[in-house]
Short mmCIF file of C-alpha atoms and ligand atoms in Angstrom, two decimals:
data_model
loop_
_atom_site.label_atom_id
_atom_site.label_comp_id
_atom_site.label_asym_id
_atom_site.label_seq_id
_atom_site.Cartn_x
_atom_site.Cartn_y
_atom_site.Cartn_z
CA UNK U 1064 14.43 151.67 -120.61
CA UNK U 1065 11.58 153.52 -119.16
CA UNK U 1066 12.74 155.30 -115.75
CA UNK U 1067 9.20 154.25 -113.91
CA UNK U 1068 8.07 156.78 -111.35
CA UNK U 1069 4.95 156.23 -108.57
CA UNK U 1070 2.27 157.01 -109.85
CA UNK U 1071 0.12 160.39 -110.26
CA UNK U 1072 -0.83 160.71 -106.62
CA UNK U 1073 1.04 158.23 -104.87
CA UNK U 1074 4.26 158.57 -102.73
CA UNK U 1075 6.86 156.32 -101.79
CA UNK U 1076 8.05 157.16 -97.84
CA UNK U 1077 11.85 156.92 -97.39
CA UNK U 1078 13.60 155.55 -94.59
CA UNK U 1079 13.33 158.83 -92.48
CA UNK U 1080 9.29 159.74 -93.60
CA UNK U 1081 8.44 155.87 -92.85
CA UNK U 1082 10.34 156.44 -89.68
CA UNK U 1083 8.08 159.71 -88.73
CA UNK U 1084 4.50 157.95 -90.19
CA UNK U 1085 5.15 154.55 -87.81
CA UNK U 1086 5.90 156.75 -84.84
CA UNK U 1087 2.00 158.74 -85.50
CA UNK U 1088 1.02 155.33 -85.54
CA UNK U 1089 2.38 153.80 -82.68
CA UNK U 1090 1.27 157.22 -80.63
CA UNK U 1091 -1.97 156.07 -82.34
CA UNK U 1092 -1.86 152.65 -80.76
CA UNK U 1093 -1.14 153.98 -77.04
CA UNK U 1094 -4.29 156.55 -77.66
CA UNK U 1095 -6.11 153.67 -78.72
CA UNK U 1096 -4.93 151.76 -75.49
CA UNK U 1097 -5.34 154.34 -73.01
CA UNK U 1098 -9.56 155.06 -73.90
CA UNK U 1099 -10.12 151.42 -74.60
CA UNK U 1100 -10.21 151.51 -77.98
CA UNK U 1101 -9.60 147.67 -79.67
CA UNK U 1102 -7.47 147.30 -83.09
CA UNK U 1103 -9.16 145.66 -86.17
CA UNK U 1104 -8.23 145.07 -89.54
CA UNK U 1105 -10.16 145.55 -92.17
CA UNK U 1106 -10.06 144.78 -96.08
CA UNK U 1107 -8.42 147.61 -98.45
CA UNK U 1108 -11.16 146.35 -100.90
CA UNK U 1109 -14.62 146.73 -100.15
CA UNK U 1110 -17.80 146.40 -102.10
CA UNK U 1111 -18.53 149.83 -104.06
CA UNK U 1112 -22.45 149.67 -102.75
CA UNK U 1113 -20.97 149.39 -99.27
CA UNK U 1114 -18.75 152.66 -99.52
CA UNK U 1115 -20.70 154.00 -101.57
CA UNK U 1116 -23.72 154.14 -99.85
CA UNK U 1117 -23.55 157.46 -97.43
CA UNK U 1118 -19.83 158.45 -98.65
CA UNK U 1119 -21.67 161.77 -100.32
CA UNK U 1120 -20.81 163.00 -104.16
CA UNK U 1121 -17.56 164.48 -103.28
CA UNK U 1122 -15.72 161.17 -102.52
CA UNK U 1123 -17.88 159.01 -104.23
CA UNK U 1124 -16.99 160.30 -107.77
CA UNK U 1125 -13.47 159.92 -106.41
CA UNK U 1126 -13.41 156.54 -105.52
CA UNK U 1127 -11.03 154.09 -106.82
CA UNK U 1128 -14.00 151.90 -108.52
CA UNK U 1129 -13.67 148.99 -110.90
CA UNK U 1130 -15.45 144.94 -111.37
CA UNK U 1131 -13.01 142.48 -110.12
CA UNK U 1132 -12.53 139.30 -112.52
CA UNK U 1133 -15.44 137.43 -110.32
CA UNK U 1134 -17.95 140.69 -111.67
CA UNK U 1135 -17.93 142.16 -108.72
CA UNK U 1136 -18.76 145.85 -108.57
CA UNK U 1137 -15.74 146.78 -105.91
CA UNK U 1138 -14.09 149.58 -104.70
CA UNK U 1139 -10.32 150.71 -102.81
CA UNK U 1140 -12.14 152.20 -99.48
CA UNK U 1141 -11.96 155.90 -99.17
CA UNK U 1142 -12.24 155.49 -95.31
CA UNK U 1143 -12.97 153.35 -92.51
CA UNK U 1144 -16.40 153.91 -91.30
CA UNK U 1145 -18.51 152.25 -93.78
CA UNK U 1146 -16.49 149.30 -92.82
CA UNK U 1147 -16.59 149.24 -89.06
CA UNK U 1148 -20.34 149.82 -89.74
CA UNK U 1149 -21.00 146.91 -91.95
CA UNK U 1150 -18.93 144.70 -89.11
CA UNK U 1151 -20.92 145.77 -86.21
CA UNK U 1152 -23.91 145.46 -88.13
CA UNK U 1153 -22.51 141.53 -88.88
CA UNK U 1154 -20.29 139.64 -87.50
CA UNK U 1155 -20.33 141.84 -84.55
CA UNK U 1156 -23.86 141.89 -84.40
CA UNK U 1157 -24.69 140.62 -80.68
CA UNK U 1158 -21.38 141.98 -79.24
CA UNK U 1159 -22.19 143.89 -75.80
CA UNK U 1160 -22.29 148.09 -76.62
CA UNK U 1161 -19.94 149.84 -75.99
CA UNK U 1162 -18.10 148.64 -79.11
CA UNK U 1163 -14.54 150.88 -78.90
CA UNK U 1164 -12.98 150.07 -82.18
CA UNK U 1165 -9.84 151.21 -83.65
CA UNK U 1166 -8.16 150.95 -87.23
CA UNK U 1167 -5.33 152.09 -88.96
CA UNK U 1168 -4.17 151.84 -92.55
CA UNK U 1169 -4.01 153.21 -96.03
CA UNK U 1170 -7.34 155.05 -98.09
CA UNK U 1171 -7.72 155.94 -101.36
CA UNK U 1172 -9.57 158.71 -102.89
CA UNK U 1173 -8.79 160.34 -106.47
CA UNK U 1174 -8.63 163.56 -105.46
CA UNK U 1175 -6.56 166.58 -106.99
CA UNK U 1176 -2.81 165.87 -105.45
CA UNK U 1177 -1.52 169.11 -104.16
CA UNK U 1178 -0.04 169.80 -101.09
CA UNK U 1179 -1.77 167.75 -98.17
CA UNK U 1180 -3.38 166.02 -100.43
CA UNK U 1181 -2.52 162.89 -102.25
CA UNK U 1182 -4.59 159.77 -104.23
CA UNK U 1183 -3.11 157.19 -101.26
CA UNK U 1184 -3.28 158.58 -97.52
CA UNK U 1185 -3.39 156.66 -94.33
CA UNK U 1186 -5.77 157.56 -91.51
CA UNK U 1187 -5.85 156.38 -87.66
CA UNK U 1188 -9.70 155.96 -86.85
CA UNK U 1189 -11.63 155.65 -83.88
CA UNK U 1190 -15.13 154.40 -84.18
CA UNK U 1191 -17.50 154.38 -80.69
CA UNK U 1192 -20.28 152.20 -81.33
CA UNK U 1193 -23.64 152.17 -78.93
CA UNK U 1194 -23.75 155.10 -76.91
CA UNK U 1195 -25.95 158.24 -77.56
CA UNK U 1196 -24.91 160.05 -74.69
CA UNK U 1197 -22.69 163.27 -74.73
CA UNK U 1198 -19.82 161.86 -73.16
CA UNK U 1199 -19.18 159.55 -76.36
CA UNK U 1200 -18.89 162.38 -78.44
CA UNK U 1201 -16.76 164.64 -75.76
CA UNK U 1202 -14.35 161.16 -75.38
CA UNK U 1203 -13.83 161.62 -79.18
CA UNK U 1204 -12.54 165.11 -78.69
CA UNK U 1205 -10.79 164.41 -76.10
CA UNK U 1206 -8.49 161.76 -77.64
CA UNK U 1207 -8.07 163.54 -80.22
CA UNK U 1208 -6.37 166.55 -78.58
CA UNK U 1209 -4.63 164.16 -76.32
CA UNK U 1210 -3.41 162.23 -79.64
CA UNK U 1211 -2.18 165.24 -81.84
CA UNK U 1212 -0.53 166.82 -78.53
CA UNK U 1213 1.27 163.21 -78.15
CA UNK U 1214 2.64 163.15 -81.21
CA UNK U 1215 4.10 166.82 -80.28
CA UNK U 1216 1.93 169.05 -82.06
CA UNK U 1217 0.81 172.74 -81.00
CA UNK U 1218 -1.94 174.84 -80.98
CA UNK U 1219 -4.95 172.46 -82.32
CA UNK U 1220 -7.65 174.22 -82.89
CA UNK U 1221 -11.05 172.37 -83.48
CA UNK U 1222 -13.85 173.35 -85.64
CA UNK U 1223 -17.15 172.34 -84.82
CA UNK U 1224 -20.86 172.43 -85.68
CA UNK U 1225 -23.68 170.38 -85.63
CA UNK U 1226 -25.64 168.69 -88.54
CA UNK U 1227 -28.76 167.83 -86.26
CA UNK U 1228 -29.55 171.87 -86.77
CA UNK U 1229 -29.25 171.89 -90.04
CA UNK U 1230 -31.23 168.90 -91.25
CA UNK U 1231 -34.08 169.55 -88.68
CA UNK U 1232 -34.61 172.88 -90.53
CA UNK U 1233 -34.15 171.48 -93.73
CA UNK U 1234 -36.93 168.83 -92.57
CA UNK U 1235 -38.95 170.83 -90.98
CA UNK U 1236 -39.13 172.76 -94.40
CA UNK U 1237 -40.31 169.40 -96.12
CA UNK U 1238 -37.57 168.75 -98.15
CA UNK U 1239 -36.44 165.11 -98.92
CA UNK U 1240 -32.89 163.60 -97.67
CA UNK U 1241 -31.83 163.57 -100.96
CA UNK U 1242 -32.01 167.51 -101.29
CA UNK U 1243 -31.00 167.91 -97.85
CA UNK U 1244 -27.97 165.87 -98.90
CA UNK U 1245 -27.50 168.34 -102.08
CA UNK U 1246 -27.27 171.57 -100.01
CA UNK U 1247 -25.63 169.91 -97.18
CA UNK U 1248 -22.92 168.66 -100.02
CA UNK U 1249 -23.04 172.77 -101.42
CA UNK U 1250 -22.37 174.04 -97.61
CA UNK U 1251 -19.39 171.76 -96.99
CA UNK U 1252 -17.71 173.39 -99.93
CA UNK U 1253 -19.36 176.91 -98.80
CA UNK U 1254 -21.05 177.13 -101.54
CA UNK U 1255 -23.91 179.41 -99.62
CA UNK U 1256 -25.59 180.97 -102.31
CA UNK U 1257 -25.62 177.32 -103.94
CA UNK U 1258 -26.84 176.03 -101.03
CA UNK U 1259 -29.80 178.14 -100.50
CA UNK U 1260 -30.90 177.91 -103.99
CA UNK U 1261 -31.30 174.32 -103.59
CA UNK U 1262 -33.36 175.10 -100.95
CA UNK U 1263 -35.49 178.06 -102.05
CA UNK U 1264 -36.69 175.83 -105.17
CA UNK U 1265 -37.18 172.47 -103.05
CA UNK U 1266 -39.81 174.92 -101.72
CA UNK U 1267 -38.86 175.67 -98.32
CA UNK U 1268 -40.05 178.94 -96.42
CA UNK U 1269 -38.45 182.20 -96.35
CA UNK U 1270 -37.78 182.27 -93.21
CA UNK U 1271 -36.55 178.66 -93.37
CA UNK U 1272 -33.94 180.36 -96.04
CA UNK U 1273 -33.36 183.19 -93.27
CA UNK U 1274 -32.75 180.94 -90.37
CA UNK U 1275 -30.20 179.16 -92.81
CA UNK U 1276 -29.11 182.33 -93.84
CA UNK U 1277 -28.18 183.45 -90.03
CA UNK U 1278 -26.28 180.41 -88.90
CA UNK U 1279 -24.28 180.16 -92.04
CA UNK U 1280 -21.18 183.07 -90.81
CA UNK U 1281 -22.21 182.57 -87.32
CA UNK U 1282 -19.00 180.80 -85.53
CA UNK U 1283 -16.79 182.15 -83.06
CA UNK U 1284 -14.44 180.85 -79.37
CA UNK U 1285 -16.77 182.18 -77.00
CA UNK U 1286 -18.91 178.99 -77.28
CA UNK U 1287 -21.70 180.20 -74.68
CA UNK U 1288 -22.38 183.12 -76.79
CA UNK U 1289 -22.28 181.14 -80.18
CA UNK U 1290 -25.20 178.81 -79.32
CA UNK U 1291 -27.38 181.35 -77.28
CA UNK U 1292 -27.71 183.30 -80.32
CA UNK U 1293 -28.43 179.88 -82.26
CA UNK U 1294 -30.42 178.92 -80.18
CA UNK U 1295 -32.60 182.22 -80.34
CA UNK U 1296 -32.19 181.92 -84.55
CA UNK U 1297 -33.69 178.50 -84.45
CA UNK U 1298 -35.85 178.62 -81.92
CA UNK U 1299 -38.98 177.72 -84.04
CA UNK U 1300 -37.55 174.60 -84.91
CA UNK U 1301 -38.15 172.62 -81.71
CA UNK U 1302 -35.51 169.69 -83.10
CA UNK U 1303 -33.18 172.57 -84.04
CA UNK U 1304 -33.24 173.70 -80.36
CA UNK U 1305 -32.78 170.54 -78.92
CA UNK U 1306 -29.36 169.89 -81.62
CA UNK U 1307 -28.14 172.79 -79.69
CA UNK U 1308 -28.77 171.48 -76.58
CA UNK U 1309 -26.82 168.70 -77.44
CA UNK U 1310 -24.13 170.45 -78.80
CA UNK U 1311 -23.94 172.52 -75.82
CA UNK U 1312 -24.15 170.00 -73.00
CA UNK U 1313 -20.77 168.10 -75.29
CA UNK U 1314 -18.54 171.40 -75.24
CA UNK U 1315 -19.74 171.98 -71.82
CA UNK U 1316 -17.99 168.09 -70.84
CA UNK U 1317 -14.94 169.05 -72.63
CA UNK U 1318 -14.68 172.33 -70.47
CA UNK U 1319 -15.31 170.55 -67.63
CA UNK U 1320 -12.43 167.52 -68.49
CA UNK U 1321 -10.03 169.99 -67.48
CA UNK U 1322 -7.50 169.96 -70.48
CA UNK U 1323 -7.50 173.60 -72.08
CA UNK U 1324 -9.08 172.99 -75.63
CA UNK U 1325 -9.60 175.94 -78.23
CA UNK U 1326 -12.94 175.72 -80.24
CA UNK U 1327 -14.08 177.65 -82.11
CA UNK U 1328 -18.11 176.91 -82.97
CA UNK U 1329 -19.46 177.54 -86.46
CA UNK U 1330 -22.95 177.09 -86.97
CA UNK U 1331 -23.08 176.95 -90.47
CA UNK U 1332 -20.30 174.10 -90.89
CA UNK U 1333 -20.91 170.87 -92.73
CA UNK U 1334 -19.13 168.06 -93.86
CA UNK U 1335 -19.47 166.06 -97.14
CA UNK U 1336 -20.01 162.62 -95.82
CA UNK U 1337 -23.59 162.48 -95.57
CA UNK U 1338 -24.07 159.94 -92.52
CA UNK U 1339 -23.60 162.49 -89.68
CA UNK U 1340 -26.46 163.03 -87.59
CA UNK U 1341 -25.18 165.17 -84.48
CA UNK U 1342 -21.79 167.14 -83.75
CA UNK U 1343 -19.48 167.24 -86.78
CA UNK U 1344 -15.61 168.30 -86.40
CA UNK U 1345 -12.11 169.19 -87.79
CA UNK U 1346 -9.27 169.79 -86.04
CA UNK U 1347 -6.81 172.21 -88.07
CA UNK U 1348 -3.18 173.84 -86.33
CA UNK U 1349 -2.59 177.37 -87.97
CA UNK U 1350 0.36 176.59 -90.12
CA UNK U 1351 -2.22 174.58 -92.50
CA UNK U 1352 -5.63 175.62 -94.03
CA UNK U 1353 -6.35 171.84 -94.43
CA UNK U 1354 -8.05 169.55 -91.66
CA UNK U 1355 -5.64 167.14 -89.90
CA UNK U 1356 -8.77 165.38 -88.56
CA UNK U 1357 -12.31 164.89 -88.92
CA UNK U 1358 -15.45 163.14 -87.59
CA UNK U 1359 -18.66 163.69 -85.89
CA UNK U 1360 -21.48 161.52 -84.67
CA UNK U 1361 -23.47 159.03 -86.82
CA UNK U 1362 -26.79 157.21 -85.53
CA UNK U 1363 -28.10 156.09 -88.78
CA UNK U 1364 -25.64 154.35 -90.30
CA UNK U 1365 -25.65 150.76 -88.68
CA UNK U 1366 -29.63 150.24 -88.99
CA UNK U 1367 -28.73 151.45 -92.67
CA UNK U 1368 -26.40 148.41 -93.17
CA UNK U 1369 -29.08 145.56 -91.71
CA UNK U 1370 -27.95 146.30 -88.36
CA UNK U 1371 -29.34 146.78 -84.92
CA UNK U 1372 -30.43 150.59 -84.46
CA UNK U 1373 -26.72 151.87 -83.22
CA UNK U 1374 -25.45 155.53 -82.14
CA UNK U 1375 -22.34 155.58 -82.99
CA UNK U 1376 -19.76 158.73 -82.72
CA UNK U 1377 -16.29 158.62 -84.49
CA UNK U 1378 -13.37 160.25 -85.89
CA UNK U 1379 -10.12 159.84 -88.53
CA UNK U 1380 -6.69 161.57 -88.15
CA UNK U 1381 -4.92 162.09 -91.31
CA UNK U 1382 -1.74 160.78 -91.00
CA UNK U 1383 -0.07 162.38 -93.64
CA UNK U 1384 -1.42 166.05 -92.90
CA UNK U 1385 0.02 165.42 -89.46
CA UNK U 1386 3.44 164.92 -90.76
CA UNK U 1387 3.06 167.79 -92.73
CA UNK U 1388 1.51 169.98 -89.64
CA UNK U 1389 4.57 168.33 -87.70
CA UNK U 1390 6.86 169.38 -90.34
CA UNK U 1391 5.12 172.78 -90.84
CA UNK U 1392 5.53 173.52 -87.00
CA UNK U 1393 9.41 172.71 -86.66
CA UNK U 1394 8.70 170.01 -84.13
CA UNK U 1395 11.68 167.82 -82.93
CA UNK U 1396 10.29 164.16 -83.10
CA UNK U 1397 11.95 161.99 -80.46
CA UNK U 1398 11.63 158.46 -81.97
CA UNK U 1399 14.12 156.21 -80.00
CA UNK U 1400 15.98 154.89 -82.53
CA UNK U 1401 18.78 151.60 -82.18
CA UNK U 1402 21.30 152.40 -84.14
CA UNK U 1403 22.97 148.85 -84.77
CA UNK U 1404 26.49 147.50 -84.34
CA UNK U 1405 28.54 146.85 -87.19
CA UNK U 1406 30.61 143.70 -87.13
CA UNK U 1407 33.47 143.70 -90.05
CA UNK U 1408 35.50 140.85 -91.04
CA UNK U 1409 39.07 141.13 -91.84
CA UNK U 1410 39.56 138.97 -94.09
CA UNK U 1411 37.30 136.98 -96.16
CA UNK U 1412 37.98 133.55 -95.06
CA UNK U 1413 36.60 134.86 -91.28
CA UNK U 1414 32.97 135.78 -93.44
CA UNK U 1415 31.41 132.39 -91.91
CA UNK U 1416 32.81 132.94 -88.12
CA UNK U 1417 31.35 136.55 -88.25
CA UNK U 1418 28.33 135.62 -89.46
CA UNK U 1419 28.22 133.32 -86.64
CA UNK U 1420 28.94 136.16 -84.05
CA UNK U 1421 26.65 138.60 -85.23
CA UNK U 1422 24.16 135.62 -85.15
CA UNK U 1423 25.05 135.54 -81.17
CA UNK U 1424 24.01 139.02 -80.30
CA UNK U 1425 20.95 139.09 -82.35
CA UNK U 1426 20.01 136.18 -79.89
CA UNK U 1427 20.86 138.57 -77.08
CA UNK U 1428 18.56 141.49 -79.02
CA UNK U 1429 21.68 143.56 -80.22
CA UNK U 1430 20.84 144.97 -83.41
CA UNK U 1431 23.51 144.13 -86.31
CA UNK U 1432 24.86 145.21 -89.21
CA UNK U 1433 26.85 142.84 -90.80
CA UNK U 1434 29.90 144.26 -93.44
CA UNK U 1435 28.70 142.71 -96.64
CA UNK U 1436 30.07 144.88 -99.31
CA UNK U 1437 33.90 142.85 -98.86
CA UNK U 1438 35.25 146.26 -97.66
CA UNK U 1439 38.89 146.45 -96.54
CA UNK U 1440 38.38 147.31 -92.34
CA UNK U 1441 39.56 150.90 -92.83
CA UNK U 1442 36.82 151.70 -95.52
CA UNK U 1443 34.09 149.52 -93.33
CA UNK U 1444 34.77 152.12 -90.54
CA UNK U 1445 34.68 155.05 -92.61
CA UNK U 1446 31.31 154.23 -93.90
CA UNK U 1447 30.24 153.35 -89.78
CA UNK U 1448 31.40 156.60 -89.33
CA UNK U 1449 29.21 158.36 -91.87
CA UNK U 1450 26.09 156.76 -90.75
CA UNK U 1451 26.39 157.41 -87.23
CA UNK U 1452 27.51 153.56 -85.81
CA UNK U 1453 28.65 153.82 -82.43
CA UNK U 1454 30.50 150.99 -82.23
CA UNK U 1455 32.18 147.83 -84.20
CA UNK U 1456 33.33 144.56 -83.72
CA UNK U 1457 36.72 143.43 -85.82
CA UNK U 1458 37.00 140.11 -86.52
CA UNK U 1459 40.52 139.39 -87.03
CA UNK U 1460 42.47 135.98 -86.88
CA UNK U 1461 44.81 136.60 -84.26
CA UNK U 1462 42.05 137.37 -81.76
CA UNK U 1463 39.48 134.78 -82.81
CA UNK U 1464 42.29 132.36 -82.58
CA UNK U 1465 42.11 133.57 -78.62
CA UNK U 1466 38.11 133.07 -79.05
CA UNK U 1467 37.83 137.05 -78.75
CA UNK U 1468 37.01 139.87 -81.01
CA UNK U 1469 38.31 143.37 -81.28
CA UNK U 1470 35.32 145.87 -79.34
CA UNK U 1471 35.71 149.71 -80.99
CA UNK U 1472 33.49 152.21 -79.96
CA UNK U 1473 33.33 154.95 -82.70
CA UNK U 1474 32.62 157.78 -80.91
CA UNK U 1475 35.52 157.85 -78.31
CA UNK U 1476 38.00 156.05 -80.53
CA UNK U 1477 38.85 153.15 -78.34
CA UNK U 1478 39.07 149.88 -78.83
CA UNK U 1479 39.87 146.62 -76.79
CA UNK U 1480 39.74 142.91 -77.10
CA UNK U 1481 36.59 141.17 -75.73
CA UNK U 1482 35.68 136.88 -75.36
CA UNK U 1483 33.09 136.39 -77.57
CA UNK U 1484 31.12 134.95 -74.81
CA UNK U 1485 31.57 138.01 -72.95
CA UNK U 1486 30.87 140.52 -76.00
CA UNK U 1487 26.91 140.52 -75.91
CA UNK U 1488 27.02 141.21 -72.24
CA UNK U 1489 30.08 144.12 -72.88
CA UNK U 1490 28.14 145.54 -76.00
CA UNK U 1491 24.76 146.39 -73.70
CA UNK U 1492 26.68 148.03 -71.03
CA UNK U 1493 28.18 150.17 -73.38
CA UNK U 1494 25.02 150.80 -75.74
CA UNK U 1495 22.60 151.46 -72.67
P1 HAM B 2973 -12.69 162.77 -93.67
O1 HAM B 2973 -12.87 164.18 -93.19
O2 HAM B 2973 -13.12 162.47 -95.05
O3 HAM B 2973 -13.47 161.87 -92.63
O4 HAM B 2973 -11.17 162.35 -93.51
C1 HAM B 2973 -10.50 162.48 -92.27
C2 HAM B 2973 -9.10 163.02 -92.47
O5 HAM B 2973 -8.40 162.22 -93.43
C3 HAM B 2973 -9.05 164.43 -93.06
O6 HAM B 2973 -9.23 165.41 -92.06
C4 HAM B 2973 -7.64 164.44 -93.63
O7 HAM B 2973 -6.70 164.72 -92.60
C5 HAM B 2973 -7.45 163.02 -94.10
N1 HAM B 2973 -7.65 162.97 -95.56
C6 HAM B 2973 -8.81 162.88 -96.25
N2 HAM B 2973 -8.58 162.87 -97.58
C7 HAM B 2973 -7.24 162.98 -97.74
C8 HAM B 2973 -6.36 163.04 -98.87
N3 HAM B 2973 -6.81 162.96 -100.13
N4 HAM B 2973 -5.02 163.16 -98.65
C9 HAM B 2973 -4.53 163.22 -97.39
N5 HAM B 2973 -5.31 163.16 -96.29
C10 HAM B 2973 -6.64 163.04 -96.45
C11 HAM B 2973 -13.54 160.50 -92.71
O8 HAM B 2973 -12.85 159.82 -93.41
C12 HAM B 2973 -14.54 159.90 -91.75
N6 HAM B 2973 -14.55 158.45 -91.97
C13 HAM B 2973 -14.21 160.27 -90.33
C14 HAM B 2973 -15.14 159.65 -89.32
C15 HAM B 2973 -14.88 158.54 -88.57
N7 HAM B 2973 -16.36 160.07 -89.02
C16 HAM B 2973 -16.88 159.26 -88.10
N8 HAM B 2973 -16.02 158.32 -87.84
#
């Protein structure tokens, strides 16, 4: 027999990991709520040309590719954006803007597993569809630190640049998207030197390759001071100055929405999807050197897919990394849990009847365990001991013969007779 494990890359999640995941996700779901943000579902199978198309090299050589039996060139997504994008650029078309759309689920990426990082990975995304204005992108933020601090995590710390500097440089220089989207892909994996040799033989200036080479190692917390002196490095790139602006007048919102966020700019950061057009981000906690989130803003994208020009700022929370960060940082996760009642027959001719009663309370929303293992009683409570049961019902033929049942609560190690019409109602005082 072959012992068959999961394979390379993919996990199973126990009762307790499941447990920890669904509660990120239902804090998810109340984030989602509380900014407006509407659930959709979208397919785990997309076509390859659609997330393909801006996904950049790094995950698009990763991507879980193949031709389904109809020929089909299709692909697992590696994320959510692409497929937001394609709806509102469909089906979603004529929908009044704002469009606040939310989505949770599982990605796939074949990436190197190590620690963090896995083939399967779930993500909670938030995808703000229509606006160009600053307070879109600051809303982002915002949820996102309200988010990771709901789920009980400390000390966020965001990263954040903007690619609307670099590509109005690298444009400004002359050189095509494509090469733009070569260096960009080099700086993400800061790959400088890389970087600027793309550059330098695309033909740009030297002092285009100097006013790379000064941003790239500029980043620091005191914001003000990070994006006067960009500002004064770029300032012969008029678009340049104004992707400052921009970035400024954002962090400036956030400072002003009261909650205490630490930032830390970096001019010279980029990310390896290539659709960004303005802010980029990852949030990181200082247990971890990998990103628990990351998004940024993305104008292009929509026209891209056939739709209607559409800004469009967004961001995905790694689910996983956030249970790692969570367990990395000690944190005491309060999930209410029900633990259920156990209900033991005596004897096996009583099977039937207690079926029957636990059938009762689970109309009266009592979770319930029934025995089913044909355990004598005194074994049945040893094992509701072990796993924490707080209290049983006995069904025994003297007292159903009575139409009662024998009520024990575990943890004070009583026990009385109850009606079985009165047992629900009993059972809730004593659970609540
Ligand atoms: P991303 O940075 O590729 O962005 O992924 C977002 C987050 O997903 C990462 O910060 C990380 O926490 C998690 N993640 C990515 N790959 C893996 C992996 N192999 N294993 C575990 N976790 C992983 C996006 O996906 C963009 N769609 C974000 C976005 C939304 N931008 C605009 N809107």
């Amino acid at each position: 027999m072959i012992a068959f494990k999961p394979v390379r890359g993919m996990r199973d999640f126990l009762p307790e990991e499941a447990r920890i995941m669904r509660f990120i996700e239902k804090q998810a779901r109340k984030t989602a709520e509380l900014y407006g943000y509407k659930e959709i579902i979208t397919p785990v199978v997309e076509s390859y040309d659609l997330v393909a198309a801006k996904a950049g090299e790094e995950v698009r050589l990763r991507m879980y590719a193949f031709e389904d039996l109809g020929g089909r060139k299709v692909a697992l997504r590696p994320e959510f954006t692409a497929s937001v994008a394609r709806l509102v650029a469909t089906t979603l078309r004529n929908e009044p803007k704002p469009l606040r759309l939310f989505c949770v689920g599982s990605l796939y990426r074949y990436d190197e597993p190590q620690k963090g990082r896995f083939r399967e990975f779930w993500q909670s995304n938030f995808e703000l569809m229509g606006p160009e204005k600053p307070e879109a992108d600051a809303e982002i933020l915002l949820l996102t630190k309200r988010f990771m601090k709901s789920v009980g995590l400390k000390n966020i710390i965001f990263k954040v640049g903007h690619v609307g500097v670099l590509r109005s440089i690298l444009s400004q220089e002359g050189l095509a998207e494509e090469v733009q989207n070569q260096a960009m892909q080099r700086m993400d994996k800061k790959l400088y030197e890389e970087a600027l040799k793309i550059v330098r033989e695309a033909g740009a200036s030297e002092k285009g390759i100097q006013t790379l080479q000064s941003l790239v190692g500029l980043k620091g917390e005191d914001a003000a001071k990070v994006l006067e002196k960009m500002r004064k490095i770029v300032e012969d790139y008029p678009e340049a100055v104004e992707a400052v602006k921009n970035l400024g007048e954002i962090l400036s919102l956030i400072a002003e929405a009261g909650e205490k966020i630490n930032i830390t700019v970096d001019a010279g950061f980029a990310r390896g999807l290539e659709y960004y057009t303005g802010i980029i981000f990852e949030v990181y906690v200082p247990e971890l050197d990998i990103a628990l989130a990351g998004g940024g803003r993305y104008n292009k994208l929509v026209e891209l897919f056939g739709g209607e020009p559409t800004p469009a700022v967004g961001v995905a929370h790694g689910i996983d990394r956030m249970m790692l960060a969570l367990q990395e940082q000690k944190a005491e996760i309060n999930v209410e849990e029900t633990r259920p009642v156990m209900i033991i027959p005596v004897s096996e001719n009583l099977n039937s009847e207690t079926l029957k009663i636990a059938e009762i309370l689970r109309a009266e929303n009592i979770p319930v365990e029934l025995e089913v293992m044909g355990r004598k009683v005194s074994k049945a409570l040893e094992d509701a001991d072990r796993r924490g049961i707080s209290h049983v019902v006995i069904v025994g033929e003297k007292e159903l013969k009575e139409g009662a049942v024998v009520l024990r609560n575990m943890r004070k190690k009583e026990q009385t007779t109850v009606k079985i019409g009165e047992l629900a109602k009993t059972l809730k005082l004593q659970i609540s």
